[in-house]
mmCIF file of C-alpha atoms and ligand atoms in Angstrom:
data_model
loop_
_atom_site.group_PDB
_atom_site.id
_atom_site.type_symbol
_atom_site.label_atom_id
_atom_site.label_comp_id
_atom_site.label_asym_id
_atom_site.label_seq_id
_atom_site.Cartn_x
_atom_site.Cartn_y
_atom_site.Cartn_z
ATOM 1 C CA MET A 5 36.776 -13.995 -78.555
ATOM 2 C CA ASN A 6 39.402 -16.716 -78.154
ATOM 3 C CA LYS A 7 38.586 -19.580 -75.790
ATOM 4 C CA PRO A 8 39.857 -18.782 -72.273
ATOM 5 C CA LYS A 9 40.541 -21.389 -69.593
ATOM 6 C CA ILE A 10 38.770 -20.783 -66.311
ATOM 7 C CA ALA A 11 39.063 -22.612 -62.983
ATOM 8 C CA VAL A 12 36.253 -21.987 -60.521
ATOM 9 C CA ILE A 13 36.843 -22.827 -56.869
ATOM 10 C CA GLY A 14 33.653 -22.698 -54.842
ATOM 11 C CA SER A 15 30.248 -23.919 -53.799
ATOM 12 C CA LEU A 16 27.616 -26.191 -55.291
ATOM 13 C CA ASN A 17 24.100 -25.976 -53.800
ATOM 14 C CA MET A 18 20.689 -27.323 -54.589
ATOM 15 C CA ASP A 19 18.495 -24.226 -54.713
ATOM 16 C CA ILE A 20 15.051 -24.842 -53.240
ATOM 17 C CA VAL A 21 13.153 -21.902 -54.660
ATOM 18 C CA ILE A 22 9.724 -20.984 -53.279
ATOM 19 C CA GLU A 23 7.545 -18.414 -55.038
ATOM 20 C CA ALA A 24 5.104 -16.634 -52.721
ATOM 21 C CA GLN A 25 3.060 -13.403 -52.687
ATOM 22 C CA ARG A 26 5.020 -12.166 -49.685
ATOM 23 C CA ALA A 27 7.491 -13.305 -47.040
ATOM 24 C CA PRO A 28 5.933 -14.916 -43.933
ATOM 25 C CA ARG A 29 6.390 -13.170 -40.586
ATOM 26 C CA MET A 30 8.265 -15.124 -37.873
ATOM 27 C CA GLY A 31 5.893 -17.773 -36.446
ATOM 28 C CA GLU A 32 3.475 -17.434 -39.401
ATOM 29 C CA THR A 33 2.610 -20.062 -42.049
ATOM 30 C CA ILE A 34 1.437 -18.919 -45.484
ATOM 31 C CA LEU A 35 0.663 -20.716 -48.754
ATOM 32 C CA GLY A 36 3.156 -20.293 -51.578
ATOM 33 C CA GLN A 37 2.590 -20.569 -55.349
ATOM 34 C CA GLN A 38 5.366 -22.839 -56.594
ATOM 35 C CA ALA A 39 8.471 -24.750 -55.527
ATOM 36 C CA HIS A 40 11.445 -25.437 -57.810
ATOM 37 C CA PHE A 41 14.589 -27.511 -57.285
ATOM 38 C CA ILE A 42 17.298 -25.821 -59.355
ATOM 39 C CA PRO A 43 21.070 -26.478 -59.349
ATOM 40 C CA GLY A 44 22.846 -23.459 -57.837
ATOM 41 C CA GLY A 45 25.652 -22.334 -55.569
ATOM 42 C CA LYS A 46 27.771 -19.320 -56.425
ATOM 43 C CA GLY A 47 30.716 -21.421 -57.596
ATOM 44 C CA ALA A 48 28.664 -23.775 -59.753
ATOM 45 C CA ASN A 49 26.644 -20.889 -61.207
ATOM 46 C CA GLN A 50 29.846 -19.122 -62.240
ATOM 47 C CA ALA A 51 31.204 -22.354 -63.742
ATOM 48 C CA VAL A 52 28.033 -23.017 -65.748
ATOM 49 C CA ALA A 53 27.926 -19.443 -67.028
ATOM 50 C CA SER A 54 31.625 -19.592 -68.021
ATOM 51 C CA ALA A 55 31.118 -22.870 -69.873
ATOM 52 C CA ARG A 56 28.059 -21.526 -71.707
ATOM 53 C CA LEU A 57 30.107 -18.492 -72.720
ATOM 54 C CA GLY A 58 32.571 -20.849 -74.404
ATOM 55 C CA ALA A 59 35.368 -21.062 -71.816
ATOM 56 C CA HIS A 60 37.167 -24.329 -71.008
ATOM 57 C CA THR A 61 35.915 -24.591 -67.433
ATOM 58 C CA SER A 62 36.965 -26.733 -64.492
ATOM 59 C CA MET A 63 35.631 -26.622 -60.963
ATOM 60 C CA ILE A 64 37.086 -27.529 -57.578
ATOM 61 C CA GLY A 65 34.369 -28.131 -54.983
ATOM 62 C CA SER A 66 32.569 -30.611 -52.790
ATOM 63 C CA VAL A 67 29.112 -32.229 -52.703
ATOM 64 C CA GLY A 68 27.516 -34.855 -50.455
ATOM 65 C CA GLN A 69 26.951 -38.515 -51.369
ATOM 66 C CA ASP A 70 23.215 -37.944 -51.722
ATOM 67 C CA ALA A 71 20.714 -37.538 -54.535
ATOM 68 C CA PHE A 72 21.217 -33.759 -54.730
ATOM 69 C CA GLY A 73 24.994 -34.198 -54.987
ATOM 70 C CA LYS A 74 24.612 -36.675 -57.848
ATOM 71 C CA GLN A 75 22.127 -34.386 -59.596
ATOM 72 C CA LEU A 76 24.427 -31.373 -59.313
ATOM 73 C CA LEU A 77 27.410 -33.299 -60.657
ATOM 74 C CA ALA A 78 25.376 -34.660 -63.563
ATOM 75 C CA SER A 79 24.142 -31.213 -64.542
ATOM 76 C CA MET A 80 27.670 -29.763 -64.388
ATOM 77 C CA GLN A 81 28.962 -32.597 -66.584
ATOM 78 C CA GLN A 82 26.185 -31.953 -69.076
ATOM 79 C CA GLU A 83 27.451 -28.392 -69.386
ATOM 80 C CA GLY A 84 30.879 -29.736 -70.397
ATOM 81 C CA ILE A 85 32.572 -28.653 -67.165
ATOM 82 C CA ASP A 86 35.578 -30.664 -65.999
ATOM 83 C CA CYS A 87 34.223 -32.097 -62.723
ATOM 84 C CA GLN A 88 37.004 -34.562 -61.884
ATOM 85 C CA THR A 89 38.124 -32.017 -59.324
ATOM 86 C CA ILE A 90 34.787 -32.076 -57.448
ATOM 87 C CA LYS A 91 34.708 -34.574 -54.588
ATOM 88 C CA SER A 92 31.775 -36.355 -52.901
ATOM 89 C CA VAL A 93 32.092 -36.435 -49.117
ATOM 90 C CA GLU A 94 30.306 -38.736 -46.717
ATOM 91 C CA GLN A 95 30.553 -36.391 -43.700
ATOM 92 C CA ALA A 96 27.921 -33.898 -44.857
ATOM 93 C CA ALA A 97 24.899 -33.439 -47.083
ATOM 94 C CA THR A 98 25.056 -31.421 -50.296
ATOM 95 C CA GLY A 99 24.784 -27.651 -49.757
ATOM 96 C CA ILE A 100 21.271 -26.212 -49.810
ATOM 97 C CA ALA A 101 20.059 -22.708 -50.566
ATOM 98 C CA ASN A 102 16.565 -21.906 -49.381
ATOM 99 C CA ILE A 103 15.427 -19.113 -51.703
ATOM 100 C CA LEU A 104 12.221 -17.144 -51.248
ATOM 101 C CA LEU A 105 10.998 -15.145 -54.251
ATOM 102 C CA ALA A 106 8.439 -12.580 -53.115
ATOM 103 C CA ASP A 107 7.584 -8.939 -53.831
ATOM 104 C CA GLY A 108 9.910 -8.949 -56.876
ATOM 105 C CA ASP A 109 12.969 -9.689 -54.741
ATOM 106 C CA ASN A 110 14.658 -12.671 -53.121
ATOM 107 C CA SER A 111 15.983 -13.700 -49.730
ATOM 108 C CA ILE A 112 18.341 -16.637 -49.329
ATOM 109 C CA ILE A 113 19.535 -18.892 -46.511
ATOM 110 C CA VAL A 114 22.501 -21.086 -47.432
ATOM 111 C CA VAL A 115 23.350 -24.221 -45.455
ATOM 112 C CA PRO A 116 26.895 -24.993 -46.691
ATOM 113 C CA GLY A 117 26.947 -28.726 -45.797
ATOM 114 C CA ALA A 118 29.548 -30.416 -48.011
ATOM 115 C CA ASN A 119 30.895 -27.049 -49.217
ATOM 116 C CA ALA A 120 32.534 -26.691 -45.802
ATOM 117 C CA TYR A 121 34.721 -29.683 -46.727
ATOM 118 C CA CYS A 122 36.393 -27.956 -49.678
ATOM 119 C CA THR A 123 39.837 -27.699 -48.084
ATOM 120 C CA THR A 124 43.363 -26.452 -48.706
ATOM 121 C CA GLU A 125 44.325 -30.109 -49.368
ATOM 122 C CA ASP A 126 41.906 -30.095 -52.307
ATOM 123 C CA ILE A 127 43.662 -27.030 -53.677
ATOM 124 C CA ASP A 128 47.030 -28.796 -53.453
ATOM 125 C CA LYS A 129 45.606 -31.975 -54.949
ATOM 126 C CA HIS A 130 44.142 -30.102 -57.919
ATOM 127 C CA GLU A 131 46.898 -27.541 -58.391
ATOM 128 C CA GLN A 132 47.122 -28.579 -62.050
ATOM 129 C CA ALA A 133 43.597 -27.256 -62.724
ATOM 130 C CA ILE A 134 44.748 -23.881 -61.415
ATOM 131 C CA ALA A 135 48.043 -24.046 -63.310
ATOM 132 C CA ASP A 136 46.160 -24.780 -66.548
ATOM 133 C CA ALA A 137 43.776 -21.823 -66.183
ATOM 134 C CA ASP A 138 44.035 -18.229 -67.409
ATOM 135 C CA VAL A 139 41.572 -16.957 -64.815
ATOM 136 C CA VAL A 140 40.695 -18.319 -61.350
ATOM 137 C CA MET A 141 37.297 -17.425 -59.848
ATOM 138 C CA LEU A 142 36.531 -17.470 -56.121
ATOM 139 C CA GLN A 143 33.561 -16.578 -53.896
ATOM 140 C CA LEU A 144 32.884 -16.969 -50.145
ATOM 141 C CA GLU A 145 30.657 -20.047 -49.784
ATOM 142 C CA ILE A 146 33.582 -22.371 -48.982
ATOM 143 C CA PRO A 147 35.905 -21.973 -45.951
ATOM 144 C CA LEU A 148 37.766 -18.646 -45.951
ATOM 145 C CA GLU A 149 41.024 -20.488 -45.236
ATOM 146 C CA THR A 150 40.603 -22.354 -48.558
ATOM 147 C CA VAL A 151 39.782 -19.150 -50.435
ATOM 148 C CA ILE A 152 42.929 -17.434 -49.124
ATOM 149 C CA TYR A 153 45.108 -20.461 -49.865
ATOM 150 C CA ALA A 154 43.713 -20.828 -53.389
ATOM 151 C CA ALA A 155 44.012 -17.112 -54.168
ATOM 152 C CA GLU A 156 47.636 -17.014 -53.041
ATOM 153 C CA LYS A 157 48.493 -20.162 -54.988
ATOM 154 C CA ALA A 158 46.795 -18.862 -58.123
ATOM 155 C CA LYS A 159 48.535 -15.498 -57.803
ATOM 156 C CA HIS A 160 51.876 -17.267 -57.304
ATOM 157 C CA LEU A 161 51.212 -19.232 -60.499
ATOM 158 C CA GLY A 162 50.656 -15.950 -62.348
ATOM 159 C CA LYS A 163 46.897 -16.303 -62.860
ATOM 160 C CA GLN A 164 44.274 -13.563 -62.989
ATOM 161 C CA VAL A 165 42.342 -13.964 -59.729
ATOM 162 C CA ILE A 166 38.740 -12.749 -59.424
ATOM 163 C CA LEU A 167 37.074 -12.760 -55.999
ATOM 164 C CA ASN A 168 33.339 -12.187 -55.696
ATOM 165 C CA PRO A 169 33.181 -11.379 -51.937
ATOM 166 C CA ALA A 170 29.734 -12.900 -51.356
ATOM 167 C CA PRO A 171 28.112 -13.707 -49.011
ATOM 168 C CA ALA A 172 29.739 -10.743 -47.235
ATOM 169 C CA GLN A 173 32.205 -11.350 -44.425
ATOM 170 C CA ALA A 174 35.257 -9.549 -43.034
ATOM 171 C CA LEU A 175 38.390 -10.388 -45.021
ATOM 172 C CA PRO A 176 42.063 -10.213 -44.021
ATOM 173 C CA ASP A 177 44.386 -7.801 -45.849
ATOM 174 C CA ARG A 178 46.586 -10.649 -47.098
ATOM 175 C CA LEU A 179 43.670 -11.893 -49.218
ATOM 176 C CA PHE A 180 43.189 -8.510 -50.916
ATOM 177 C CA ALA A 181 46.859 -8.545 -51.916
ATOM 178 C CA ALA A 182 46.293 -11.751 -53.924
ATOM 179 C CA ILE A 183 43.266 -10.455 -55.845
ATOM 180 C CA ASP A 184 43.381 -8.908 -59.318
ATOM 181 C CA ILE A 185 39.675 -8.112 -59.562
ATOM 182 C CA LEU A 186 37.336 -7.772 -56.571
ATOM 183 C CA THR A 187 33.615 -7.665 -57.423
ATOM 184 C CA PRO A 188 31.540 -6.584 -54.402
ATOM 185 C CA ASN A 189 27.925 -5.500 -54.734
ATOM 186 C CA GLU A 190 26.720 -2.184 -53.369
ATOM 187 C CA THR A 191 26.375 -3.493 -49.796
ATOM 188 C CA GLU A 192 29.603 -5.476 -49.754
ATOM 189 C CA VAL A 193 31.785 -2.634 -51.046
ATOM 190 C CA TYR A 194 31.098 -0.439 -48.004
ATOM 191 C CA GLN A 195 31.269 -3.329 -45.523
ATOM 192 C CA LEU A 196 34.649 -4.515 -46.840
ATOM 193 C CA ALA A 197 36.054 -1.001 -46.923
ATOM 194 C CA GLY A 198 35.005 -0.511 -43.283
ATOM 195 C CA PHE A 199 32.273 2.112 -43.824
ATOM 196 C CA GLU A 200 28.556 2.284 -43.094
ATOM 197 C CA ILE A 201 26.465 2.309 -46.280
ATOM 198 C CA GLY A 202 26.189 5.911 -47.459
ATOM 199 C CA GLU A 203 28.846 7.140 -45.010
ATOM 200 C CA VAL A 204 31.181 7.968 -47.899
ATOM 201 C CA GLU A 205 30.836 8.197 -51.681
ATOM 202 C CA LEU A 206 31.143 4.956 -53.648
ATOM 203 C CA GLN A 207 34.400 6.218 -55.131
ATOM 204 C CA GLN A 208 35.982 6.542 -51.684
ATOM 205 C CA ALA A 209 34.929 3.032 -50.662
ATOM 206 C CA MET A 210 36.317 1.578 -53.893
ATOM 207 C CA GLN A 211 39.559 3.523 -53.553
ATOM 208 C CA ALA A 212 39.904 2.289 -49.959
ATOM 209 C CA LEU A 213 39.684 -1.309 -51.200
ATOM 210 C CA GLN A 214 42.224 -0.681 -53.939
ATOM 211 C CA SER A 215 44.617 0.728 -51.380
ATOM 212 C CA LYS A 216 44.487 -2.673 -49.640
ATOM 213 C CA GLY A 217 46.273 -4.156 -52.658
ATOM 214 C CA VAL A 218 43.467 -5.211 -55.004
ATOM 215 C CA GLN A 219 44.311 -4.324 -58.630
ATOM 216 C CA HIS A 220 40.757 -3.485 -59.734
ATOM 217 C CA VAL A 221 37.486 -3.071 -57.835
ATOM 218 C CA ILE A 222 34.283 -3.470 -59.824
ATOM 219 C CA THR A 223 31.087 -2.774 -57.874
ATOM 220 C CA THR A 224 27.820 -4.233 -59.135
ATOM 221 C CA LEU A 225 24.853 -1.956 -58.545
ATOM 222 C CA GLY A 226 21.899 -4.195 -59.465
ATOM 223 C CA SER A 227 19.521 -2.513 -61.915
ATOM 224 C CA LYS A 228 21.722 0.613 -61.810
ATOM 225 C CA GLY A 229 24.607 -1.223 -63.512
ATOM 226 C CA ALA A 230 28.234 -1.595 -62.475
ATOM 227 C CA ALA A 231 31.061 0.757 -61.489
ATOM 228 C CA PHE A 232 34.818 0.647 -61.972
ATOM 229 C CA LEU A 233 37.584 3.156 -61.299
ATOM 230 C CA ASP A 234 39.311 4.725 -64.282
ATOM 231 C CA GLN A 235 43.051 5.343 -64.360
ATOM 232 C CA SER A 236 42.707 8.603 -62.438
ATOM 233 C CA GLY A 237 40.637 6.895 -59.714
ATOM 234 C CA GLN A 238 37.279 8.348 -60.805
ATOM 235 C CA VAL A 239 34.146 6.179 -60.806
ATOM 236 C CA GLU A 240 32.881 5.150 -64.255
ATOM 237 C CA ILE A 241 29.389 3.653 -64.416
ATOM 238 C CA VAL A 242 28.283 1.124 -67.026
ATOM 239 C CA PRO A 243 24.463 1.306 -66.866
ATOM 240 C CA ALA A 244 22.472 -1.935 -66.717
ATOM 241 C CA TYR A 245 20.673 -2.966 -69.906
ATOM 242 C CA LYS A 246 16.916 -2.546 -69.802
ATOM 243 C CA VAL A 247 15.294 -5.980 -69.830
ATOM 244 C CA GLU A 248 12.160 -7.675 -68.527
ATOM 245 C CA VAL A 249 13.291 -9.062 -65.202
ATOM 246 C CA VAL A 250 12.041 -12.518 -64.169
ATOM 247 C CA ASP A 251 14.490 -13.542 -61.436
ATOM 248 C CA THR A 252 17.652 -11.744 -60.323
ATOM 249 C CA THR A 253 19.050 -14.744 -58.390
ATOM 250 C CA GLY A 254 22.572 -15.326 -59.732
ATOM 251 C CA ALA A 255 22.844 -11.897 -61.408
ATOM 252 C CA GLY A 256 26.174 -11.405 -59.657
ATOM 253 C CA ASP A 257 27.375 -14.873 -60.671
ATOM 254 C CA SER A 258 26.563 -14.327 -64.340
ATOM 255 C CA PHE A 259 28.271 -10.923 -64.201
ATOM 256 C CA ASN A 260 31.420 -12.461 -62.681
ATOM 257 C CA ALA A 261 31.513 -15.205 -65.312
ATOM 258 C CA GLY A 262 31.129 -12.658 -68.109
ATOM 259 C CA LEU A 263 33.946 -10.650 -66.594
ATOM 260 C CA ALA A 264 36.215 -13.706 -66.283
ATOM 261 C CA VAL A 265 35.593 -14.826 -69.855
ATOM 262 C CA ALA A 266 36.225 -11.325 -71.214
ATOM 263 C CA ILE A 267 39.398 -10.835 -69.141
ATOM 264 C CA GLY A 268 40.609 -14.334 -70.068
ATOM 265 C CA SER A 269 40.101 -13.394 -73.720
ATOM 266 C CA GLY A 270 42.339 -10.386 -73.335
ATOM 267 C CA ARG A 271 39.764 -7.604 -72.988
ATOM 268 C CA ARG A 272 40.489 -4.618 -70.774
ATOM 269 C CA ILE A 273 38.356 -3.658 -67.761
ATOM 270 C CA PRO A 274 35.912 -1.203 -69.448
ATOM 271 C CA GLU A 275 35.072 -3.609 -72.295
ATOM 272 C CA ALA A 276 34.941 -6.560 -69.887
ATOM 273 C CA VAL A 277 32.414 -4.733 -67.674
ATOM 274 C CA VAL A 278 30.205 -4.009 -70.688
ATOM 275 C CA PHE A 279 30.340 -7.683 -71.741
ATOM 276 C CA ALA A 280 29.590 -8.829 -68.174
ATOM 277 C CA SER A 281 26.622 -6.449 -67.993
ATOM 278 C CA LYS A 282 25.168 -7.998 -71.140
ATOM 279 C CA VAL A 283 25.579 -11.509 -69.750
ATOM 280 C CA ALA A 284 23.901 -10.490 -66.462
ATOM 281 C CA ALA A 285 21.058 -8.658 -68.217
ATOM 282 C CA LEU A 286 20.205 -11.832 -70.122
ATOM 283 C CA ALA A 287 20.507 -13.976 -66.979
ATOM 284 C CA VAL A 288 17.907 -11.940 -65.054
ATOM 285 C CA THR A 289 15.314 -12.483 -67.787
ATOM 286 C CA LYS A 290 15.147 -16.198 -66.866
ATOM 287 C CA MET A 291 13.958 -18.124 -63.818
ATOM 288 C CA GLY A 292 16.680 -19.762 -61.674
ATOM 289 C CA ALA A 293 20.314 -18.841 -61.233
ATOM 290 C CA GLN A 294 22.059 -21.584 -63.145
ATOM 291 C CA GLN A 295 19.433 -22.504 -65.686
ATOM 292 C CA GLY A 296 19.105 -18.870 -66.767
ATOM 293 C CA MET A 297 22.761 -18.413 -67.739
ATOM 294 C CA PRO A 298 23.055 -17.322 -71.405
ATOM 295 C CA THR A 299 25.239 -18.850 -74.125
ATOM 296 C CA LEU A 300 27.836 -16.822 -76.026
ATOM 297 C CA GLU A 301 25.540 -16.921 -79.054
ATOM 298 C CA GLN A 302 22.678 -15.438 -77.035
ATOM 299 C CA VAL A 303 24.966 -12.682 -75.745
ATOM 300 C CA GLU A 304 26.124 -11.934 -79.283
ATOM 301 C CA ASN A 305 22.528 -11.811 -80.550
ATOM 302 C CA PHE A 306 21.636 -9.562 -77.628
ATOM 303 C CA ILE A 307 24.566 -7.344 -78.536
ATOM 304 C CA SER A 308 23.269 -6.967 -82.072
ATOM 305 C CA LYS A 309 19.756 -6.140 -80.828
ATOM 306 C CA LYS A 310 20.665 -3.819 -77.958
ATOM 307 C CA GLY A 311 24.184 -2.703 -78.623
HETATM 308 P P1 ATP B 651 22.920 -11.746 -56.569
HETATM 309 O O1 ATP B 651 23.425 -11.836 -55.155
HETATM 310 O O2 ATP B 651 21.418 -11.714 -56.697
HETATM 311 O O3 ATP B 651 23.556 -12.714 -57.499
HETATM 312 P P2 ATP B 651 24.479 -9.325 -56.664
HETATM 313 O O4 ATP B 651 23.989 -8.462 -55.547
HETATM 314 O O5 ATP B 651 25.763 -10.037 -56.492
HETATM 315 O O6 ATP B 651 23.341 -10.316 -57.134
HETATM 316 P P3 ATP B 651 23.786 -7.235 -58.496
HETATM 317 O O7 ATP B 651 24.559 -6.005 -58.232
HETATM 318 O O8 ATP B 651 22.368 -7.275 -58.024
HETATM 319 O O9 ATP B 651 24.632 -8.476 -57.982
HETATM 320 O O10 ATP B 651 23.746 -7.523 -60.066
HETATM 321 C C1 ATP B 651 24.897 -7.869 -60.817
HETATM 322 C C2 ATP B 651 24.785 -7.282 -62.208
HETATM 323 O O11 ATP B 651 23.633 -7.838 -62.856
HETATM 324 C C3 ATP B 651 24.554 -5.761 -62.243
HETATM 325 O O12 ATP B 651 25.785 -5.066 -62.187
HETATM 326 C C4 ATP B 651 23.837 -5.602 -63.574
HETATM 327 O O13 ATP B 651 24.764 -5.545 -64.637
HETATM 328 C C5 ATP B 651 23.026 -6.900 -63.689
HETATM 329 N N1 ATP B 651 21.650 -6.688 -63.208
HETATM 330 C C6 ATP B 651 21.175 -6.874 -61.964
HETATM 331 N N2 ATP B 651 19.869 -6.547 -61.866
HETATM 332 C C7 ATP B 651 19.509 -6.149 -63.111
HETATM 333 C C8 ATP B 651 18.297 -5.671 -63.702
HETATM 334 N N3 ATP B 651 17.178 -5.528 -62.972
HETATM 335 N N4 ATP B 651 18.296 -5.355 -65.021
HETATM 336 C C9 ATP B 651 19.415 -5.492 -65.779
HETATM 337 N N5 ATP B 651 20.596 -5.937 -65.285
HETATM 338 C C10 ATP B 651 20.648 -6.249 -63.974
HETATM 339 O O1 RIB B 652 24.234 -16.187 -56.158
HETATM 340 C C1 RIB B 652 23.108 -17.018 -56.186
HETATM 341 C C2 RIB B 652 23.370 -18.278 -55.424
HETATM 342 O O2 RIB B 652 23.549 -17.950 -54.052
HETATM 343 C C3 RIB B 652 22.238 -19.272 -55.454
HETATM 344 O O3 RIB B 652 22.306 -20.155 -56.546
HETATM 345 C C4 RIB B 652 22.333 -19.939 -54.102
HETATM 346 O O4 RIB B 652 22.777 -21.280 -54.184
HETATM 347 C C5 RIB B 652 23.276 -19.081 -53.258
HETATM 348 O O5 RIB B 652 24.467 -19.715 -53.075
#
């Protein structure tokens, strides 16, 4: 693959990950097994995964002037990501994600903190990073106003715009019109299309989103794989690779990065979804969102073993 240029606009969090046998009930205290402090945040995870997959990667975002903020910036720099476009604000602490791993699943509370200070002015200030990119990646852990502004600017500049609509929230139609690839998960796809889960077939929900102006909708289905619509509007499923799962936190982020790198390298949607599925399969075999992101070499080795 040739080396694509990717600009990620989004969140940086310190993930405080607690492993426990089960989730506590409200008002209850239980003992957990382990605590980990791992760099995370959907934006930063996507940036790290893109960089490890060989893309020139820059990130626009915001951290606090605290120890976590410094740690997150240092780890991004170590990955070779252009971080000059990440600011340190004094008004808020670095974003935190409180992640509970229990019963083979996770639950997450995000406190955005400094991520809430990633503004439309930052997008104007760092327009060059967007202009230099082939693909621009967005998620929903920074203010929606900034996401809309950045998507429209990137679209105007002729970039491929990927929006991972997570965490889920209602989105205005004008945002959909600026998106080339929308990547909801199985819950988000119905919510965004205005249906209850299971009310309609997946195909109908995805078609409803496309009719809002999105070029392509790709729905991630966890261990069931990922779905896209073929040229006649029928759902095609790319099954997930069978792997030994350690931690699925960041599965969606690794998938989105794989997709962005493949699209930025000129691959078409079906091949890009297969590549993204390989990246995500490798990511879920490791503990922690960001630290588990695979390199291009690992994906290529995995391809030769599994593919
Ligand atoms: P998260 O919010 O945890 O980052 P998500 O809900 O955004 O995840 P998922 O749909 O759970 O995203 O997963 C994204 C992709 O990761 C899937 O489409 C699939 O390719 C891969 N994946 C997820 N879980 C597994 C698994 N158990 N085994 C193999 N691949 C998986
Ligand atoms: O997608 C996983 C990420 O969501 C975690 O790293 C956490 O920071 C939350 O933002």
